[in-house]
mmCIF file of C-alpha atoms in Angstrom:
data_model
loop_
_atom_site.group_PDB
_atom_site.id
_atom_site.type_symbol
_atom_site.label_atom_id
_atom_site.label_comp_id
_atom_site.label_asym_id
_atom_site.label_seq_id
_atom_site.Cartn_x
_atom_site.Cartn_y
_atom_site.Cartn_z
ATOM 1 C CA GLU A 1 18.765 4.867 -8.230
ATOM 2 C CA ALA A 2 15.537 7.317 -8.025
ATOM 3 C CA GLY A 3 12.630 5.553 -6.521
ATOM 4 C CA VAL A 4 8.853 6.426 -7.377
ATOM 5 C CA THR A 5 7.860 9.916 -8.065
ATOM 6 C CA GLN A 6 5.016 11.936 -8.263
ATOM 7 C CA SER A 7 3.760 14.844 -8.945
ATOM 8 C CA PRO A 8 2.889 17.440 -7.620
ATOM 9 C CA THR A 9 3.563 16.910 -3.662
ATOM 10 C CA HIS A 10 0.428 19.244 -3.090
ATOM 11 C CA LEU A 11 -3.041 19.868 -5.024
ATOM 12 C CA ILE A 12 -5.745 22.214 -4.112
ATOM 13 C CA LYS A 13 -8.530 22.062 -5.974
ATOM 14 C CA THR A 14 -12.552 23.146 -5.974
ATOM 15 C CA ARG A 15 -15.162 21.115 -5.870
ATOM 16 C CA GLY A 16 -16.361 20.053 -9.632
ATOM 17 C CA GLN A 17 -13.421 20.823 -10.951
ATOM 18 C CA GLN A 18 -10.858 17.876 -12.574
ATOM 19 C CA ALA A 19 -7.499 16.313 -10.881
ATOM 20 C CA THR A 20 -4.370 14.975 -12.906
ATOM 21 C CA LEU A 21 -2.218 13.318 -10.674
ATOM 22 C CA ARG A 22 1.158 11.826 -12.240
ATOM 23 C CA CYS A 23 3.563 9.317 -11.279
ATOM 24 C CA SER A 24 6.908 7.957 -12.275
ATOM 25 C CA PRO A 25 7.534 4.237 -11.541
ATOM 26 C CA ILE A 26 11.134 2.637 -10.869
ATOM 27 C CA SER A 27 12.905 2.203 -14.097
ATOM 28 C CA GLY A 28 12.829 -1.152 -15.555
ATOM 29 C CA HIS A 29 9.165 -1.549 -13.502
ATOM 30 C CA THR A 30 6.306 -1.862 -15.593
ATOM 31 C CA SER A 31 3.417 -1.698 -13.129
ATOM 32 C CA VAL A 32 1.712 1.129 -11.546
ATOM 33 C CA TYR A 33 -0.701 0.615 -8.735
ATOM 34 C CA TRP A 34 -2.700 3.847 -6.968
ATOM 35 C CA TYR A 35 -3.948 4.423 -3.583
ATOM 36 C CA GLN A 36 -6.247 5.926 -2.105
ATOM 37 C CA GLN A 37 -5.087 6.805 1.509
ATOM 38 C CA ALA A 38 -8.329 8.864 3.495
ATOM 39 C CA LEU A 39 -7.868 9.970 6.532
ATOM 40 C CA GLY A 40 -8.955 7.060 9.227
ATOM 41 C CA LEU A 41 -9.383 4.639 6.429
ATOM 42 C CA GLY A 42 -6.159 2.822 5.267
ATOM 43 C CA LEU A 43 -5.186 2.371 1.849
ATOM 44 C CA GLN A 44 -7.698 1.773 -0.586
ATOM 45 C CA PHE A 45 -6.933 0.007 -4.329
ATOM 46 C CA LEU A 46 -7.906 2.431 -7.026
ATOM 47 C CA LEU A 47 -6.525 1.041 -10.565
ATOM 48 C CA TRP A 48 -3.388 -0.652 -11.584
ATOM 49 C CA TYR A 49 -1.837 -0.388 -15.236
ATOM 50 C CA ASP A 50 0.558 -2.643 -16.697
ATOM 51 C CA GLU A 51 2.484 -3.097 -20.117
ATOM 52 C CA GLY A 52 -0.231 0.382 -21.242
ATOM 53 C CA GLU A 53 -3.477 -1.697 -19.926
ATOM 54 C CA GLU A 54 -5.491 -1.254 -17.469
ATOM 55 C CA ARG A 55 -5.464 -4.806 -15.348
ATOM 56 C CA ASN A 56 -7.523 -4.168 -12.799
ATOM 57 C CA ARG A 57 -9.973 -1.375 -10.428
ATOM 58 C CA GLY A 58 -10.772 -0.871 -7.487
ATOM 59 C CA ASN A 59 -14.189 0.027 -5.954
ATOM 60 C CA PHE A 60 -14.214 3.717 -7.369
ATOM 61 C CA PRO A 61 -16.814 5.469 -9.385
ATOM 62 C CA PRO A 62 -15.971 5.915 -13.144
ATOM 63 C CA ARG A 63 -14.414 10.007 -12.428
ATOM 64 C CA PHE A 64 -11.694 8.143 -11.256
ATOM 65 C CA SER A 65 -9.337 7.126 -14.687
ATOM 66 C CA GLY A 66 -6.013 7.109 -15.570
ATOM 67 C CA ARG A 67 -3.785 5.846 -18.154
ATOM 68 C CA GLN A 68 -0.415 4.633 -18.471
ATOM 69 C CA PHE A 69 2.022 5.691 -20.834
ATOM 70 C CA PRO A 70 4.848 3.599 -22.810
ATOM 71 C CA ASN A 71 7.775 4.821 -20.654
ATOM 72 C CA TYR A 72 5.298 3.328 -17.855
ATOM 73 C CA SER A 73 4.445 6.258 -15.956
ATOM 74 C CA SER A 74 1.316 6.671 -15.320
ATOM 75 C CA GLU A 75 -1.957 9.675 -14.771
ATOM 76 C CA LEU A 76 -4.610 9.533 -12.488
ATOM 77 C CA ASN A 77 -7.601 11.811 -13.158
ATOM 78 C CA VAL A 78 -10.141 12.956 -10.702
ATOM 79 C CA ASN A 79 -13.204 14.263 -12.368
ATOM 80 C CA ALA A 80 -15.902 16.493 -10.887
ATOM 81 C CA LEU A 81 -13.941 16.480 -7.705
ATOM 82 C CA GLU A 82 -15.708 16.310 -4.528
ATOM 83 C CA LEU A 83 -15.182 16.749 -1.298
ATOM 84 C CA GLU A 84 -14.666 13.584 0.142
ATOM 85 C CA ASP A 85 -12.260 12.770 -2.457
ATOM 86 C CA SER A 86 -9.611 14.794 -0.057
ATOM 87 C CA ALA A 87 -6.869 12.352 0.445
ATOM 88 C CA LEU A 88 -3.428 11.009 0.259
ATOM 89 C CA TYR A 89 -2.678 9.287 -3.529
ATOM 90 C CA LEU A 90 -0.241 7.002 -3.356
ATOM 91 C CA CYS A 91 1.691 5.242 -7.047
ATOM 92 C CA ALA A 92 3.717 1.972 -6.833
ATOM 93 C CA SER A 93 5.783 0.619 -8.428
ATOM 94 C CA SER A 94 6.519 -3.243 -9.071
ATOM 95 C CA THR A 95 8.166 -5.752 -11.452
ATOM 96 C CA VAL A 96 5.810 -9.243 -13.280
ATOM 97 C CA TRP A 97 7.234 -12.017 -12.861
ATOM 98 C CA GLY A 98 5.317 -14.045 -15.025
ATOM 99 C CA ARG A 99 1.618 -13.666 -13.358
ATOM 100 C CA ARG A 100 2.756 -13.068 -9.403
ATOM 101 C CA ASN A 101 4.402 -9.111 -8.911
ATOM 102 C CA THR A 102 6.628 -8.669 -6.549
ATOM 103 C CA GLU A 103 7.263 -5.922 -4.032
ATOM 104 C CA ALA A 104 5.726 -2.656 -4.243
ATOM 105 C CA PHE A 105 7.729 0.632 -3.721
ATOM 106 C CA PHE A 106 5.449 3.750 -3.234
ATOM 107 C CA GLY A 107 5.791 6.978 -3.762
ATOM 108 C CA GLN A 108 5.643 9.540 -0.991
ATOM 109 C CA GLY A 109 1.900 10.956 -2.487
ATOM 110 C CA THR A 110 0.115 13.620 -3.446
ATOM 111 C CA ARG A 111 -1.921 15.167 -1.423
ATOM 112 C CA LEU A 112 -5.340 16.078 -3.162
ATOM 113 C CA THR A 113 -7.252 18.790 -1.283
ATOM 114 C CA VAL A 114 -10.722 19.544 -2.437
ATOM 115 C CA VAL A 115 -12.460 22.848 -1.327
ATOM 116 C CA ALA B 1 -13.132 -12.114 -2.180
ATOM 117 C CA GLN B 2 -9.677 -11.191 -1.226
ATOM 118 C CA ARG B 3 -9.713 -9.985 2.514
ATOM 119 C CA VAL B 4 -6.747 -8.510 4.476
ATOM 120 C CA THR B 5 -7.964 -7.852 8.449
ATOM 121 C CA GLN B 6 -6.211 -6.068 11.376
ATOM 122 C CA PRO B 7 -7.912 -6.206 14.243
ATOM 123 C CA GLU B 8 -6.666 -3.097 16.206
ATOM 124 C CA LYS B 9 -6.877 0.854 14.641
ATOM 125 C CA LEU B 10 -3.892 1.399 17.447
ATOM 126 C CA LEU B 11 -1.586 -0.638 19.911
ATOM 127 C CA SER B 12 0.433 0.830 22.418
ATOM 128 C CA VAL B 13 3.493 -0.880 24.414
ATOM 129 C CA PHE B 14 6.229 0.309 26.855
ATOM 130 C CA LYS B 15 9.972 0.656 25.421
ATOM 131 C CA GLY B 16 11.235 -2.789 25.826
ATOM 132 C CA ALA B 17 7.604 -4.784 25.613
ATOM 133 C CA PRO B 18 7.142 -7.524 23.293
ATOM 134 C CA VAL B 19 4.964 -6.595 20.738
ATOM 135 C CA GLU B 20 2.646 -8.197 18.297
ATOM 136 C CA LEU B 21 0.961 -7.063 15.391
ATOM 137 C CA LYS B 22 -2.047 -8.913 13.834
ATOM 138 C CA CYS B 23 -3.238 -9.631 10.609
ATOM 139 C CA ASN B 24 -5.865 -12.345 9.085
ATOM 140 C CA TYR B 25 -6.663 -12.691 5.744
ATOM 141 C CA SER B 26 -9.013 -14.547 3.609
ATOM 142 C CA TYR B 27 -8.038 -15.631 0.289
ATOM 143 C CA SER B 28 -8.328 -19.314 -1.384
ATOM 144 C CA GLY B 29 -5.231 -19.233 -3.522
ATOM 145 C CA SER B 30 -1.594 -20.171 -3.127
ATOM 146 C CA PRO B 31 -1.120 -15.944 -1.281
ATOM 147 C CA GLU B 32 1.802 -14.347 -0.720
ATOM 148 C CA LEU B 33 2.094 -11.855 2.520
ATOM 149 C CA PHE B 34 3.909 -8.651 3.084
ATOM 150 C CA TRP B 35 4.085 -5.927 6.343
ATOM 151 C CA TYR B 36 4.912 -2.874 4.677
ATOM 152 C CA VAL B 37 5.447 -0.033 6.970
ATOM 153 C CA GLN B 38 4.878 3.573 7.070
ATOM 154 C CA TYR B 39 7.540 6.042 9.799
ATOM 155 C CA SER B 40 5.860 9.744 10.123
ATOM 156 C CA ARG B 41 6.544 11.848 7.345
ATOM 157 C CA GLN B 42 8.255 9.189 5.254
ATOM 158 C CA ARG B 43 6.721 7.408 2.106
ATOM 159 C CA LEU B 44 5.356 3.219 2.942
ATOM 160 C CA GLN B 45 8.314 0.684 1.859
ATOM 161 C CA LEU B 46 8.207 -2.956 2.603
ATOM 162 C CA LEU B 47 9.232 -4.478 6.357
ATOM 163 C CA LEU B 48 9.310 -7.752 4.978
ATOM 164 C CA ARG B 49 7.882 -10.971 3.038
ATOM 165 C CA HIS B 50 6.701 -14.052 4.021
ATOM 166 C CA ILE B 51 8.467 -16.161 1.702
ATOM 167 C CA SER B 52 11.804 -14.456 2.360
ATOM 168 C CA ARG B 53 11.655 -15.587 5.837
ATOM 169 C CA GLU B 54 13.901 -12.952 7.188
ATOM 170 C CA SER B 55 13.940 -10.726 10.330
ATOM 171 C CA ILE B 56 13.775 -6.975 9.681
ATOM 172 C CA LYS B 57 14.806 -4.730 12.546
ATOM 173 C CA GLY B 58 14.426 -7.661 14.601
ATOM 174 C CA PHE B 59 10.344 -7.996 13.958
ATOM 175 C CA THR B 60 9.506 -11.160 12.216
ATOM 176 C CA ALA B 61 6.606 -12.904 10.650
ATOM 177 C CA ASP B 62 5.694 -16.552 10.188
ATOM 178 C CA LEU B 63 2.660 -17.518 7.944
ATOM 179 C CA ASN B 64 0.330 -20.005 9.490
ATOM 180 C CA LYS B 65 -2.307 -21.504 6.548
ATOM 181 C CA GLY B 66 -4.117 -23.253 9.117
ATOM 182 C CA GLU B 67 -4.870 -20.127 10.662
ATOM 183 C CA THR B 68 -4.644 -17.859 8.225
ATOM 184 C CA SER B 69 -2.085 -15.745 10.000
ATOM 185 C CA PHE B 70 0.576 -13.457 9.632
ATOM 186 C CA HIS B 71 1.027 -11.693 12.755
ATOM 187 C CA LEU B 72 4.251 -9.369 13.330
ATOM 188 C CA LYS B 73 6.254 -9.853 16.056
ATOM 189 C CA LYS B 74 9.230 -8.102 18.394
ATOM 190 C CA PRO B 75 10.491 -9.123 21.228
ATOM 191 C CA PHE B 76 11.536 -5.877 22.403
ATOM 192 C CA ALA B 77 9.568 -2.753 21.057
ATOM 193 C CA GLN B 78 11.965 0.416 20.643
ATOM 194 C CA GLU B 79 10.542 3.806 20.522
ATOM 195 C CA GLU B 80 11.845 4.058 16.831
ATOM 196 C CA ASP B 81 9.268 1.340 16.062
ATOM 197 C CA SER B 82 6.682 4.121 16.351
ATOM 198 C CA ALA B 83 4.823 3.959 13.069
ATOM 199 C CA MET B 84 1.663 2.904 10.634
ATOM 200 C CA TYR B 85 2.212 -1.092 9.636
ATOM 201 C CA TYR B 86 0.129 -2.675 7.561
ATOM 202 C CA CYS B 87 -0.325 -6.412 6.789
ATOM 203 C CA ALA B 88 -0.705 -6.702 2.453
ATOM 204 C CA LEU B 89 -1.855 -9.597 0.620
ATOM 205 C CA SER B 90 -0.228 -10.113 -2.982
ATOM 206 C CA LEU B 91 -2.330 -12.580 -5.331
ATOM 207 C CA ASP B 92 -0.754 -15.153 -8.100
ATOM 208 C CA ASN B 93 -3.196 -13.843 -11.153
ATOM 209 C CA TYR B 94 -3.867 -11.522 -12.475
ATOM 210 C CA GLY B 95 -7.148 -9.241 -10.106
ATOM 211 C CA GLN B 96 -5.925 -6.748 -7.438
ATOM 212 C CA ASN B 97 -2.659 -7.719 -6.909
ATOM 213 C CA PHE B 98 -1.732 -6.218 -3.417
ATOM 214 C CA VAL B 99 -4.674 -6.019 -0.910
ATOM 215 C CA PHE B 100 -3.846 -4.022 1.761
ATOM 216 C CA GLY B 101 -5.077 -4.577 5.177
ATOM 217 C CA PRO B 102 -6.698 -1.367 7.478
ATOM 218 C CA GLY B 103 -3.420 -0.450 9.472
ATOM 219 C CA THR B 104 -2.562 -0.247 13.095
ATOM 220 C CA ARG B 105 -0.618 1.974 14.852
ATOM 221 C CA LEU B 106 1.828 1.360 16.657
ATOM 222 C CA SER B 107 3.035 3.256 19.505
ATOM 223 C CA VAL B 108 5.971 2.905 21.596
ATOM 224 C CA LEU B 109 6.239 4.877 25.105
ATOM 225 C CA PRO B 110 9.323 5.515 26.747
#
């Protein structure tokens, strides 16, 4: 079974540009999470999508946005890129049983570099 | 607010020595705790979860609700245990379903 896949693996953008990161969850998983892993800062929660809706977002500015498609894949968009947006962006997926999520499976991440 | 703390950024032990990675949480509801591990050049993966009460790769973790802790322990560390370890809290209502701690880098020396 394929795991969570993210594309591209690496992305280099110029300050002020927009970046689009993509994530395909494990088949059958309806929840997708996005995390930012900046150097030395650990995992910071960005966004959570489930069944096509944004369920929650972390403490990030509105220029971080995304969406989830009917096939449960997801996009993360970062507008007006700043140098400090350089980080590894991780996507994770899980199923939702009732109101509690189960184990999250992570992708390999997209390394975004803003120059 | 829900929060997970891991007081040690870096923990170095010698091979064969016991290891304990500390994790404390703050949450008013019924917590579900996990340990995730990230080996060099590999993706983040689940190590263990408290509800399964299992031992993975020799690691165990006990949820102590009185002390709000979920420390990860292994009696004899191996070099291949060197990795980044994250403690995570899963909430039981719609919210930020996974709250991760800042992580502890374990280095097992030969």
